[in-house]
Tab-separated table of C-alpha atoms in Angstrom:
chain	number	residue	atom	x	y	z
N	1	UNK	CA	-16.722	3.134	-0.462
N	2	UNK	CA	-14.729	6.341	-0.002
N	3	UNK	CA	-15.882	6.661	3.623
N	4	UNK	CA	-15.229	2.979	4.381
N	5	UNK	CA	-11.674	3.363	3.058
N	6	UNK	CA	-11.328	6.545	5.105
N	7	UNK	CA	-12.211	4.743	8.336
N	8	UNK	CA	-10.052	1.684	7.615
N	9	UNK	CA	-7.058	3.777	6.497
N	10	UNK	CA	-7.335	6.010	9.543
N	11	UNK	CA	-7.878	3.142	11.966
N	12	UNK	CA	-4.913	1.055	10.876
N	13	UNK	CA	-2.493	4.004	10.862
N	14	UNK	CA	-3.576	5.263	14.292
N	15	UNK	CA	-1.396	2.631	15.967
N	16	UNK	CA	1.692	3.013	13.753
N	17	UNK	CA	3.284	5.980	15.561
N	18	UNK	CA	3.443	4.131	18.875
N	19	UNK	CA	3.729	0.454	17.906
N	20	UNK	CA	7.409	0.338	18.864
N	21	UNK	CA	6.653	2.368	22.013
N	22	UNK	CA	3.927	-0.165	22.932
N	23	UNK	CA	6.520	-2.948	22.710
N	24	UNK	CA	8.732	-1.066	25.189
N	25	UNK	CA	5.936	-1.297	27.787
N	26	UNK	CA	6.181	-5.099	27.842
N	27	UNK	CA	9.599	-5.122	29.508
N	28	UNK	CA	13.013	-3.560	29.983
N	29	UNK	CA	14.437	-4.182	26.509
N	30	UNK	CA	17.486	-2.874	24.668
N	31	UNK	CA	17.095	-0.462	21.754
N	32	UNK	CA	18.270	-3.107	19.274
N	33	UNK	CA	15.708	-5.605	20.662
N	34	UNK	CA	12.846	-3.109	20.289
N	35	UNK	CA	13.915	-2.087	16.782
N	36	UNK	CA	14.161	-5.674	15.567
N	37	UNK	CA	10.833	-6.724	17.110
N	38	UNK	CA	9.183	-3.564	15.778
N	39	UNK	CA	10.130	-4.710	12.302
N	40	UNK	CA	8.898	-8.271	12.770
N	41	UNK	CA	5.642	-7.347	14.491
N	42	UNK	CA	4.916	-4.688	11.909
N	43	UNK	CA	5.711	-7.023	9.014
N	44	UNK	CA	4.164	-10.334	10.141
N	45	UNK	CA	0.666	-9.082	9.324
N	46	UNK	CA	1.675	-8.959	5.705
N	47	UNK	CA	3.126	-12.486	5.836
N	48	UNK	CA	-0.293	-14.088	6.113
N	49	UNK	CA	-1.781	-11.386	3.870
N	50	UNK	CA	0.753	-12.395	1.210
N	51	UNK	CA	-0.637	-15.937	1.246
N	52	UNK	CA	-4.339	-15.072	1.415
N	53	UNK	CA	-4.650	-12.110	-0.988
N	54	UNK	CA	-4.806	-14.149	-4.249
N	55	UNK	CA	-7.348	-16.484	-2.622
N	56	UNK	CA	-9.616	-13.585	-1.585
N	57	UNK	CA	-9.183	-12.075	-5.055
N	58	UNK	CA	-10.274	-15.283	-6.796
N	59	UNK	CA	-13.241	-15.709	-4.433
N	60	UNK	CA	-14.202	-12.093	-5.113
N	61	UNK	CA	-14.065	-12.683	-8.902
N	62	UNK	CA	-16.399	-15.646	-8.531
N	63	UNK	CA	-18.841	-14.612	-5.803
N	64	UNK	CA	-18.592	-10.822	-5.598
N	65	UNK	CA	-16.439	-8.533	-3.488
N	66	UNK	CA	-18.905	-6.946	-1.075
N	67	UNK	CA	-19.064	-9.970	1.242
N	68	UNK	CA	-15.256	-10.229	1.235
N	69	UNK	CA	-15.029	-6.599	2.364
N	70	UNK	CA	-17.416	-7.257	5.276
N	71	UNK	CA	-15.463	-10.343	6.388
N	72	UNK	CA	-12.226	-8.362	6.156
N	73	UNK	CA	-13.560	-5.571	8.376
N	74	UNK	CA	-14.839	-8.022	11.014
N	75	UNK	CA	-11.555	-9.953	11.124
N	76	UNK	CA	-9.379	-6.853	11.361
N	77	UNK	CA	-11.625	-5.247	13.980
N	78	UNK	CA	-11.517	-8.313	16.229
N	79	UNK	CA	-7.740	-8.677	16.019
N	80	UNK	CA	-7.113	-4.980	16.767
N	81	UNK	CA	-9.503	-5.148	19.735
N	82	UNK	CA	-7.566	-8.082	21.214
N	83	UNK	CA	-4.264	-6.226	20.731
N	84	UNK	CA	-5.473	-3.800	23.380
N	85	UNK	CA	-5.346	-6.663	25.889
N	86	UNK	CA	-1.897	-7.992	24.898
N	87	UNK	CA	0.756	-8.043	27.614
N	88	UNK	CA	3.734	-9.635	25.853
N	89	UNK	CA	5.670	-9.305	22.610
N	90	UNK	CA	4.600	-12.772	21.500
N	91	UNK	CA	0.896	-12.104	22.043
N	92	UNK	CA	1.136	-8.951	19.939
N	93	UNK	CA	3.116	-10.857	17.302
N	94	UNK	CA	0.480	-13.606	16.918
N	95	UNK	CA	-2.423	-11.153	16.886
N	96	UNK	CA	-0.731	-9.212	14.087
N	97	UNK	CA	-0.209	-12.516	12.270
N	98	UNK	CA	-3.929	-13.381	12.621
N	99	UNK	CA	-4.861	-9.919	11.406
N	100	UNK	CA	-3.003	-10.598	8.167
N	101	UNK	CA	-5.580	-13.200	7.121
N	102	UNK	CA	-8.132	-10.400	6.759
N	103	UNK	CA	-5.884	-7.502	5.771
N	104	UNK	CA	-6.751	-6.425	2.266
N	105	UNK	CA	-9.872	-4.298	2.684
N	106	UNK	CA	-8.503	-1.351	0.699
N	107	UNK	CA	-7.016	-3.418	-2.184
N	108	UNK	CA	-10.285	-5.373	-2.458
N	109	UNK	CA	-12.270	-2.127	-2.576
N	110	UNK	CA	-9.945	-0.968	-5.360
N	111	UNK	CA	-10.671	-4.187	-7.255
N	112	UNK	CA	-14.415	-3.633	-6.776
N	113	UNK	CA	-14.271	-0.085	-8.148
N	114	UNK	CA	-11.756	-0.959	-10.876
N	115	UNK	CA	-13.881	-3.692	-12.436
N	116	UNK	CA	-16.864	-1.364	-12.727
N	117	UNK	CA	-15.020	1.667	-14.083
N	118	UNK	CA	-14.399	2.423	-17.795
N	119	UNK	CA	-10.730	2.000	-18.709
N	120	UNK	CA	-10.397	5.545	-20.037
N	121	UNK	CA	-11.026	7.146	-16.634
N	122	UNK	CA	-9.697	4.383	-14.361
N	123	UNK	CA	-6.731	6.451	-13.149
N	124	UNK	CA	-8.898	9.390	-12.144
N	125	UNK	CA	-11.518	7.248	-10.381
N	126	UNK	CA	-8.966	5.105	-8.538
N	127	UNK	CA	-7.058	8.240	-7.580
N	128	UNK	CA	-10.265	9.688	-6.122
N	129	UNK	CA	-10.942	6.463	-4.224
N	130	UNK	CA	-7.410	6.507	-2.870
N	131	UNK	CA	-7.977	9.932	-1.352
N	132	UNK	CA	-10.360	8.214	1.074
N	133	UNK	CA	-7.720	5.921	2.540
N	134	UNK	CA	-5.086	8.641	2.251
N	135	UNK	CA	-7.242	11.106	4.183
N	136	UNK	CA	-7.616	8.435	6.844
N	137	UNK	CA	-3.864	7.805	6.757
N	138	UNK	CA	-3.333	11.541	7.152
N	139	UNK	CA	-5.580	11.969	10.171
N	140	UNK	CA	-4.989	8.554	11.750
N	141	UNK	CA	-1.401	8.923	13.013
N	142	UNK	CA	-2.027	12.368	14.498
N	143	UNK	CA	-5.279	11.275	16.164
N	144	UNK	CA	-3.643	8.051	17.321
N	145	UNK	CA	-0.768	10.019	18.825
N	146	UNK	CA	-3.165	12.318	20.693
N	147	UNK	CA	-5.259	9.375	21.983
N	148	UNK	CA	-2.122	7.501	23.051
N	149	UNK	CA	-0.811	10.516	24.974
N	150	UNK	CA	-4.218	11.041	26.635
N	151	UNK	CA	-5.474	7.493	27.329
N	152	UNK	CA	-2.523	5.163	26.819
N	153	UNK	CA	-1.567	2.719	24.092
N	154	UNK	CA	-3.832	-0.146	25.157
N	155	UNK	CA	-7.020	1.947	25.174
N	156	UNK	CA	-6.195	3.357	21.737
N	157	UNK	CA	-6.249	-0.129	20.191
N	158	UNK	CA	-9.753	-0.660	21.568
N	159	UNK	CA	-11.010	2.636	20.136
N	160	UNK	CA	-9.468	1.798	16.767
N	161	UNK	CA	-11.362	-1.504	16.558
N	162	UNK	CA	-14.691	0.364	16.761
N	163	UNK	CA	-13.980	2.411	13.633
N	164	UNK	CA	-12.973	-0.738	11.718
N	165	UNK	CA	-16.257	-2.401	12.655
N	166	UNK	CA	-18.007	0.770	11.481
N	167	UNK	CA	-16.356	0.388	8.067
N	168	UNK	CA	-17.847	-3.084	7.717
N	169	UNK	CA	-21.262	-1.686	8.633
N	170	UNK	CA	-20.931	1.013	5.956
N	171	UNK	CA	-20.223	-1.631	3.321
N	172	UNK	CA	-23.100	-3.809	4.515
N	173	UNK	CA	-25.694	-1.036	4.452
N	174	UNK	CA	-24.341	1.437	1.922
N	175	UNK	CA	-22.698	-0.531	-0.920
N	176	UNK	CA	-24.503	-2.254	-3.779
N	177	UNK	CA	-22.284	-4.328	-6.019
N	178	UNK	CA	-23.382	-3.988	-9.638
N	179	UNK	CA	-23.629	-7.265	-11.529
N	180	UNK	CA	-21.821	-6.758	-14.821
N	181	UNK	CA	-23.735	-7.749	-17.936
N	182	UNK	CA	-22.392	-9.390	-21.054
N	183	UNK	CA	-22.319	-6.214	-23.143
N	184	UNK	CA	-19.620	-3.974	-24.592
N	185	UNK	CA	-16.437	-3.820	-22.578
N	186	UNK	CA	-17.822	-6.209	-19.996
N	187	UNK	CA	-18.453	-9.029	-22.479
N	188	UNK	CA	-15.224	-10.666	-21.352
N	189	UNK	CA	-16.796	-11.182	-17.942
N	190	UNK	CA	-18.269	-14.451	-19.195
N	191	UNK	CA	-14.857	-15.944	-20.009
N	192	UNK	CA	-13.227	-17.868	-17.181
N	193	UNK	CA	-9.544	-18.499	-16.548
N	194	UNK	CA	-7.703	-20.933	-14.313
N	195	UNK	CA	-5.095	-19.658	-11.870
N	196	UNK	CA	-2.420	-21.140	-14.145
N	197	UNK	CA	-3.750	-19.124	-17.087
N	198	UNK	CA	-3.765	-15.947	-14.991
N	199	UNK	CA	-0.111	-16.465	-14.054
N	200	UNK	CA	0.818	-17.258	-17.662
N	201	UNK	CA	-0.951	-14.060	-18.778
N	202	UNK	CA	1.207	-12.058	-16.375
N	203	UNK	CA	4.428	-13.821	-17.414
N	204	UNK	CA	3.598	-13.310	-21.084
N	205	UNK	CA	3.414	-9.518	-20.736
N	206	UNK	CA	6.830	-8.184	-19.565
N	207	UNK	CA	5.625	-4.652	-18.757
N	208	UNK	CA	2.718	-6.008	-16.702
N	209	UNK	CA	5.081	-8.392	-14.919
N	210	UNK	CA	7.481	-5.532	-14.185
N	211	UNK	CA	4.650	-3.378	-12.800
N	212	UNK	CA	3.672	-6.166	-10.411
N	213	UNK	CA	7.243	-6.898	-9.315
N	214	UNK	CA	7.830	-3.189	-8.770
N	215	UNK	CA	4.934	-3.365	-6.282
N	216	UNK	CA	7.106	-5.481	-3.989
N	217	UNK	CA	10.212	-3.311	-4.395
N	218	UNK	CA	8.281	-0.099	-3.684
N	219	UNK	CA	6.770	-1.588	-0.526
N	220	UNK	CA	10.164	-2.848	0.658
N	221	UNK	CA	11.542	0.650	0.241
N	222	UNK	CA	8.570	2.529	1.686
N	223	UNK	CA	7.940	0.240	4.674
N	224	UNK	CA	11.556	-0.197	5.727
N	225	UNK	CA	11.363	3.039	7.752
N	226	UNK	CA	7.744	2.801	8.939
N	227	UNK	CA	8.088	0.703	12.136
N	228	UNK	CA	11.129	2.635	13.378
N	229	UNK	CA	10.093	6.137	12.316
N	230	UNK	CA	8.921	6.981	15.851
N	231	UNK	CA	12.340	5.931	17.175
N	232	UNK	CA	13.996	8.222	14.617
N	233	UNK	CA	11.722	11.073	15.693
N	234	UNK	CA	12.771	10.472	19.316
N	235	UNK	CA	16.418	10.475	18.246
N	236	UNK	CA	16.277	13.862	16.501
N	237	UNK	CA	13.576	15.558	18.603
N	238	UNK	CA	13.689	14.075	22.086
N	239	UNK	CA	11.016	12.471	24.286
N	240	UNK	CA	8.633	15.462	24.535
N	241	UNK	CA	5.179	14.585	23.072
N	242	UNK	CA	6.846	11.812	21.113
N	243	UNK	CA	3.604	10.111	20.006
N	244	UNK	CA	2.207	13.411	18.677
N	245	UNK	CA	5.307	14.350	16.668
N	246	UNK	CA	5.603	10.782	15.364
N	247	UNK	CA	2.030	11.141	14.170
N	248	UNK	CA	2.928	14.386	12.401
N	249	UNK	CA	5.833	12.685	10.627
N	250	UNK	CA	3.550	9.889	9.440
N	251	UNK	CA	0.775	12.277	8.445
N	252	UNK	CA	3.021	14.596	6.421
N	253	UNK	CA	3.429	11.901	3.771
N	254	UNK	CA	-0.316	11.360	3.808
N	255	UNK	CA	-0.948	15.062	3.166
N	256	UNK	CA	1.274	15.073	0.083
N	257	UNK	CA	-0.390	11.863	-1.058
N	258	UNK	CA	-3.852	13.362	-0.603
N	259	UNK	CA	-3.035	16.477	-2.599
N	260	UNK	CA	-1.648	14.601	-5.601
N	261	UNK	CA	-3.233	11.110	-5.829
N	262	UNK	CA	-6.209	12.093	-7.980
N	263	UNK	CA	-4.115	14.513	-10.036
N	264	UNK	CA	-1.496	11.880	-10.854
N	265	UNK	CA	-4.270	9.479	-11.848
N	266	UNK	CA	-5.791	12.053	-14.200
N	267	UNK	CA	-2.385	12.812	-15.755
N	268	UNK	CA	-1.832	9.074	-16.212
N	269	UNK	CA	-5.167	8.785	-18.047
N	270	UNK	CA	-3.930	11.428	-20.478
N	271	UNK	CA	-0.216	10.717	-21.068
N	272	UNK	CA	0.129	7.053	-20.100
N	273	UNK	CA	0.346	5.195	-16.792
N	274	UNK	CA	3.819	3.716	-17.285
N	275	UNK	CA	5.411	7.090	-18.077
N	276	UNK	CA	4.012	8.581	-14.869
N	277	UNK	CA	5.016	5.504	-12.857
N	278	UNK	CA	8.636	5.792	-14.020
N	279	UNK	CA	8.714	9.509	-13.175
N	280	UNK	CA	7.275	8.949	-9.690
N	281	UNK	CA	9.705	6.152	-8.837
N	282	UNK	CA	12.718	8.364	-9.604
N	283	UNK	CA	11.141	11.294	-7.710
N	284	UNK	CA	10.514	9.165	-4.615
N	285	UNK	CA	14.073	7.816	-4.640
N	286	UNK	CA	15.576	11.300	-4.851
N	287	UNK	CA	13.354	12.696	-2.071
N	288	UNK	CA	14.041	9.801	0.327
N	289	UNK	CA	17.836	10.247	0.416
N	290	UNK	CA	18.067	13.546	2.404
N	291	UNK	CA	16.151	11.932	5.280
N	292	UNK	CA	19.436	10.419	6.453
N	293	UNK	CA	20.868	13.889	7.120
N	294	UNK	CA	18.044	15.726	8.937
N	295	UNK	CA	18.858	17.408	12.236
N	296	UNK	CA	15.371	18.424	13.452
N	297	UNK	CA	11.795	17.184	13.249
N	298	UNK	CA	10.596	19.874	10.828
N	299	UNK	CA	13.150	18.932	8.190
N	300	UNK	CA	11.905	15.352	8.421
N	301	UNK	CA	8.262	16.452	8.159
N	302	UNK	CA	8.977	18.501	5.003
N	303	UNK	CA	10.772	15.569	3.368
N	304	UNK	CA	7.916	13.241	4.315
N	305	UNK	CA	5.480	15.660	2.671
N	306	UNK	CA	7.532	15.692	-0.552
N	307	UNK	CA	7.725	11.905	-0.441
N	308	UNK	CA	3.930	11.760	-0.184
N	309	UNK	CA	3.622	13.865	-3.335
N	310	UNK	CA	5.769	11.350	-5.233
N	311	UNK	CA	4.286	8.203	-3.698
N	312	UNK	CA	0.714	9.511	-4.092
N	313	UNK	CA	0.386	8.538	-7.740
N	314	UNK	CA	2.145	5.172	-7.723
N	315	UNK	CA	-0.824	3.091	-6.521
N	316	UNK	CA	-3.594	4.544	-8.739
N	317	UNK	CA	-1.524	4.525	-11.947
N	318	UNK	CA	-0.300	1.015	-11.221
N	319	UNK	CA	-3.803	-0.353	-10.656
N	320	UNK	CA	-5.156	1.599	-13.640
N	321	UNK	CA	-2.509	-0.020	-15.845
N	322	UNK	CA	-3.490	-3.497	-14.583
N	323	UNK	CA	-7.122	-2.571	-15.300
N	324	UNK	CA	-6.053	-1.715	-18.834
N	325	UNK	CA	-3.844	-4.755	-19.435
N	326	UNK	CA	-5.950	-7.556	-17.906
N	327	UNK	CA	-9.249	-9.192	-18.914
N	328	UNK	CA	-12.089	-8.020	-16.703
N	329	UNK	CA	-12.979	-11.503	-15.440
N	330	UNK	CA	-9.553	-12.058	-13.823
N	331	UNK	CA	-8.834	-8.592	-12.482
N	332	UNK	CA	-9.746	-9.492	-8.926
N	333	UNK	CA	-7.312	-12.403	-8.880
N	334	UNK	CA	-4.662	-10.399	-10.728
N	335	UNK	CA	-5.011	-7.528	-8.273
N	336	UNK	CA	-4.842	-10.190	-5.563
N	337	UNK	CA	-1.424	-11.267	-6.868
N	338	UNK	CA	-0.395	-7.618	-7.052
N	339	UNK	CA	-1.552	-7.110	-3.471
N	340	UNK	CA	0.261	-10.277	-2.455
N	341	UNK	CA	3.504	-8.914	-3.896
N	342	UNK	CA	2.903	-5.633	-2.073
N	343	UNK	CA	2.443	-7.548	1.177
N	344	UNK	CA	5.633	-9.499	0.460
N	345	UNK	CA	7.364	-6.135	0.318
N	346	UNK	CA	5.639	-5.188	3.562
N	347	UNK	CA	7.160	-8.284	5.172
N	348	UNK	CA	10.687	-7.754	3.899
N	349	UNK	CA	10.713	-3.961	4.320
N	350	UNK	CA	10.147	-3.694	8.097
N	351	UNK	CA	12.450	-6.644	8.806
N	352	UNK	CA	15.144	-5.110	6.587
N	353	UNK	CA	14.670	-1.698	8.191
N	354	UNK	CA	14.857	-3.140	11.701
N	355	UNK	CA	17.996	-5.113	10.853
N	356	UNK	CA	19.738	-2.191	9.143
N	357	UNK	CA	18.908	0.238	11.937
N	358	UNK	CA	19.936	-2.266	14.599
N	359	UNK	CA	23.382	-2.877	13.064
N	360	UNK	CA	24.204	0.307	11.137
N	361	UNK	CA	21.915	3.019	12.518
N	362	UNK	CA	18.624	4.435	11.266
N	363	UNK	CA	20.314	6.652	8.655
N	364	UNK	CA	21.376	3.520	6.745
N	365	UNK	CA	17.711	2.724	6.109
N	366	UNK	CA	17.299	5.941	4.119
N	367	UNK	CA	20.293	5.139	1.903
N	368	UNK	CA	18.999	1.649	1.078
N	369	UNK	CA	15.431	2.901	0.554
N	370	UNK	CA	16.538	5.584	-1.865
N	371	UNK	CA	18.606	3.074	-3.824
N	372	UNK	CA	15.709	0.620	-4.106
N	373	UNK	CA	13.313	3.254	-5.428
N	374	UNK	CA	15.791	4.535	-8.022
N	375	UNK	CA	16.549	0.945	-9.056
N	376	UNK	CA	12.796	0.323	-9.414
N	377	UNK	CA	12.512	3.331	-11.713
N	378	UNK	CA	15.424	2.071	-13.819
N	379	UNK	CA	13.949	-1.430	-14.110
N	380	UNK	CA	10.589	-0.018	-15.161
N	381	UNK	CA	12.176	2.344	-17.695
N	382	UNK	CA	14.279	-0.383	-19.339
N	383	UNK	CA	11.380	-2.849	-19.493
N	384	UNK	CA	8.971	-0.276	-20.919
N	385	UNK	CA	11.502	0.886	-23.524
N	386	UNK	CA	12.325	-2.641	-24.716
N	387	UNK	CA	8.853	-4.174	-24.770
N	388	UNK	CA	6.436	-1.293	-25.269
N	389	UNK	CA	7.950	1.943	-26.527
N	390	UNK	CA	10.363	0.449	-29.081
N	391	UNK	CA	7.788	-2.064	-30.350
N	392	UNK	CA	5.136	0.634	-30.834
N	393	UNK	CA	7.661	2.908	-32.538
N	394	UNK	CA	8.617	0.130	-34.955
N	395	UNK	CA	4.959	-0.499	-35.777
N	396	UNK	CA	4.406	3.204	-36.441
N	397	UNK	CA	7.416	3.342	-38.758
N	398	UNK	CA	6.191	0.286	-40.642
N	399	UNK	CA	2.739	1.829	-41.017
N	400	UNK	CA	4.206	5.064	-42.410
N	401	UNK	CA	6.720	3.445	-44.785
N	402	UNK	CA	5.556	3.051	-48.419
N	403	UNK	CA	4.563	-0.468	-49.511
N	404	UNK	CA	7.128	-2.457	-51.437
N	405	UNK	CA	6.408	-3.094	-55.117
């Protein structure tokens, strides 16, 4: 599963550094036009993914997740292949929309591993799994930039589709999904829940609800700069080897993520997932702000690396907490809702980033992103304090107080 995530993560990020540059090839457009369409084309994939993720999660709970992973790889591979033949903004837009139906390979693989991992080590295991996609994310933009400079944007899409198909083949031949038995921790597997009951379970646990809502806010913040990052690199560095340096800027965050993802997960196993999540949200917000003031590419790369260190632990500790707080038999659907909220953020983020950069300049995106991340940390801190920390402290005090006579 690690290698499949590596190939999918690398393949999908190969095209990110030059997506906006690919749009420029379709015609003589203004900068504002390219920035706005970069946001919409980047984000539309997650529009359909937002609708389909809970459905795939529920199907995976009922019939197993291996087949869903294979279908996802085939659908994504086909759509990326056809993008290499696109010759208009609208064609690229609709192909990215179609791709969204099948986008969710990595979250579904996380659900597969999560449901078969003991709760006590979930953070560490999910952090290790994440290093697969992160390593791909790290290498993908740089390799994509090199391929784009050497062979052109269209040919790069076609090469990317091959590696996605390879991921599906790895799952088909190399993954065996273990059927959980009705023993021990997995006894709850036999209990079934309706979608209404799953939603009510989420709404009835404020900290869990906050964790899932934070998923959307984090993605809005993180993805607001993604589709226009290459344009920002061109603004501060110039047109020389633009695809390569855009790839470096993307990959710097991936390197920080790779170095810390497993470590954050292990720390979360020991001291608590919510505490680490709150810390990382504030760290990410603080690191994002200076990006508005950089004057050369290396300053941006260093800040992206520091951002990756902070962002690296958010996904594994968040999923590990859901693993801890949800019955095993509904975790696929619950992670589907979590993924759906993440994709909602992926829709709003690029559109917001494109709009802000088009009207106020790219620096404005960094200010808004930093504010959203800090606000997310504050929301999580207040919710945890009111509904978890204070309640547990009261229970401890009651347990220690002498009985009344």
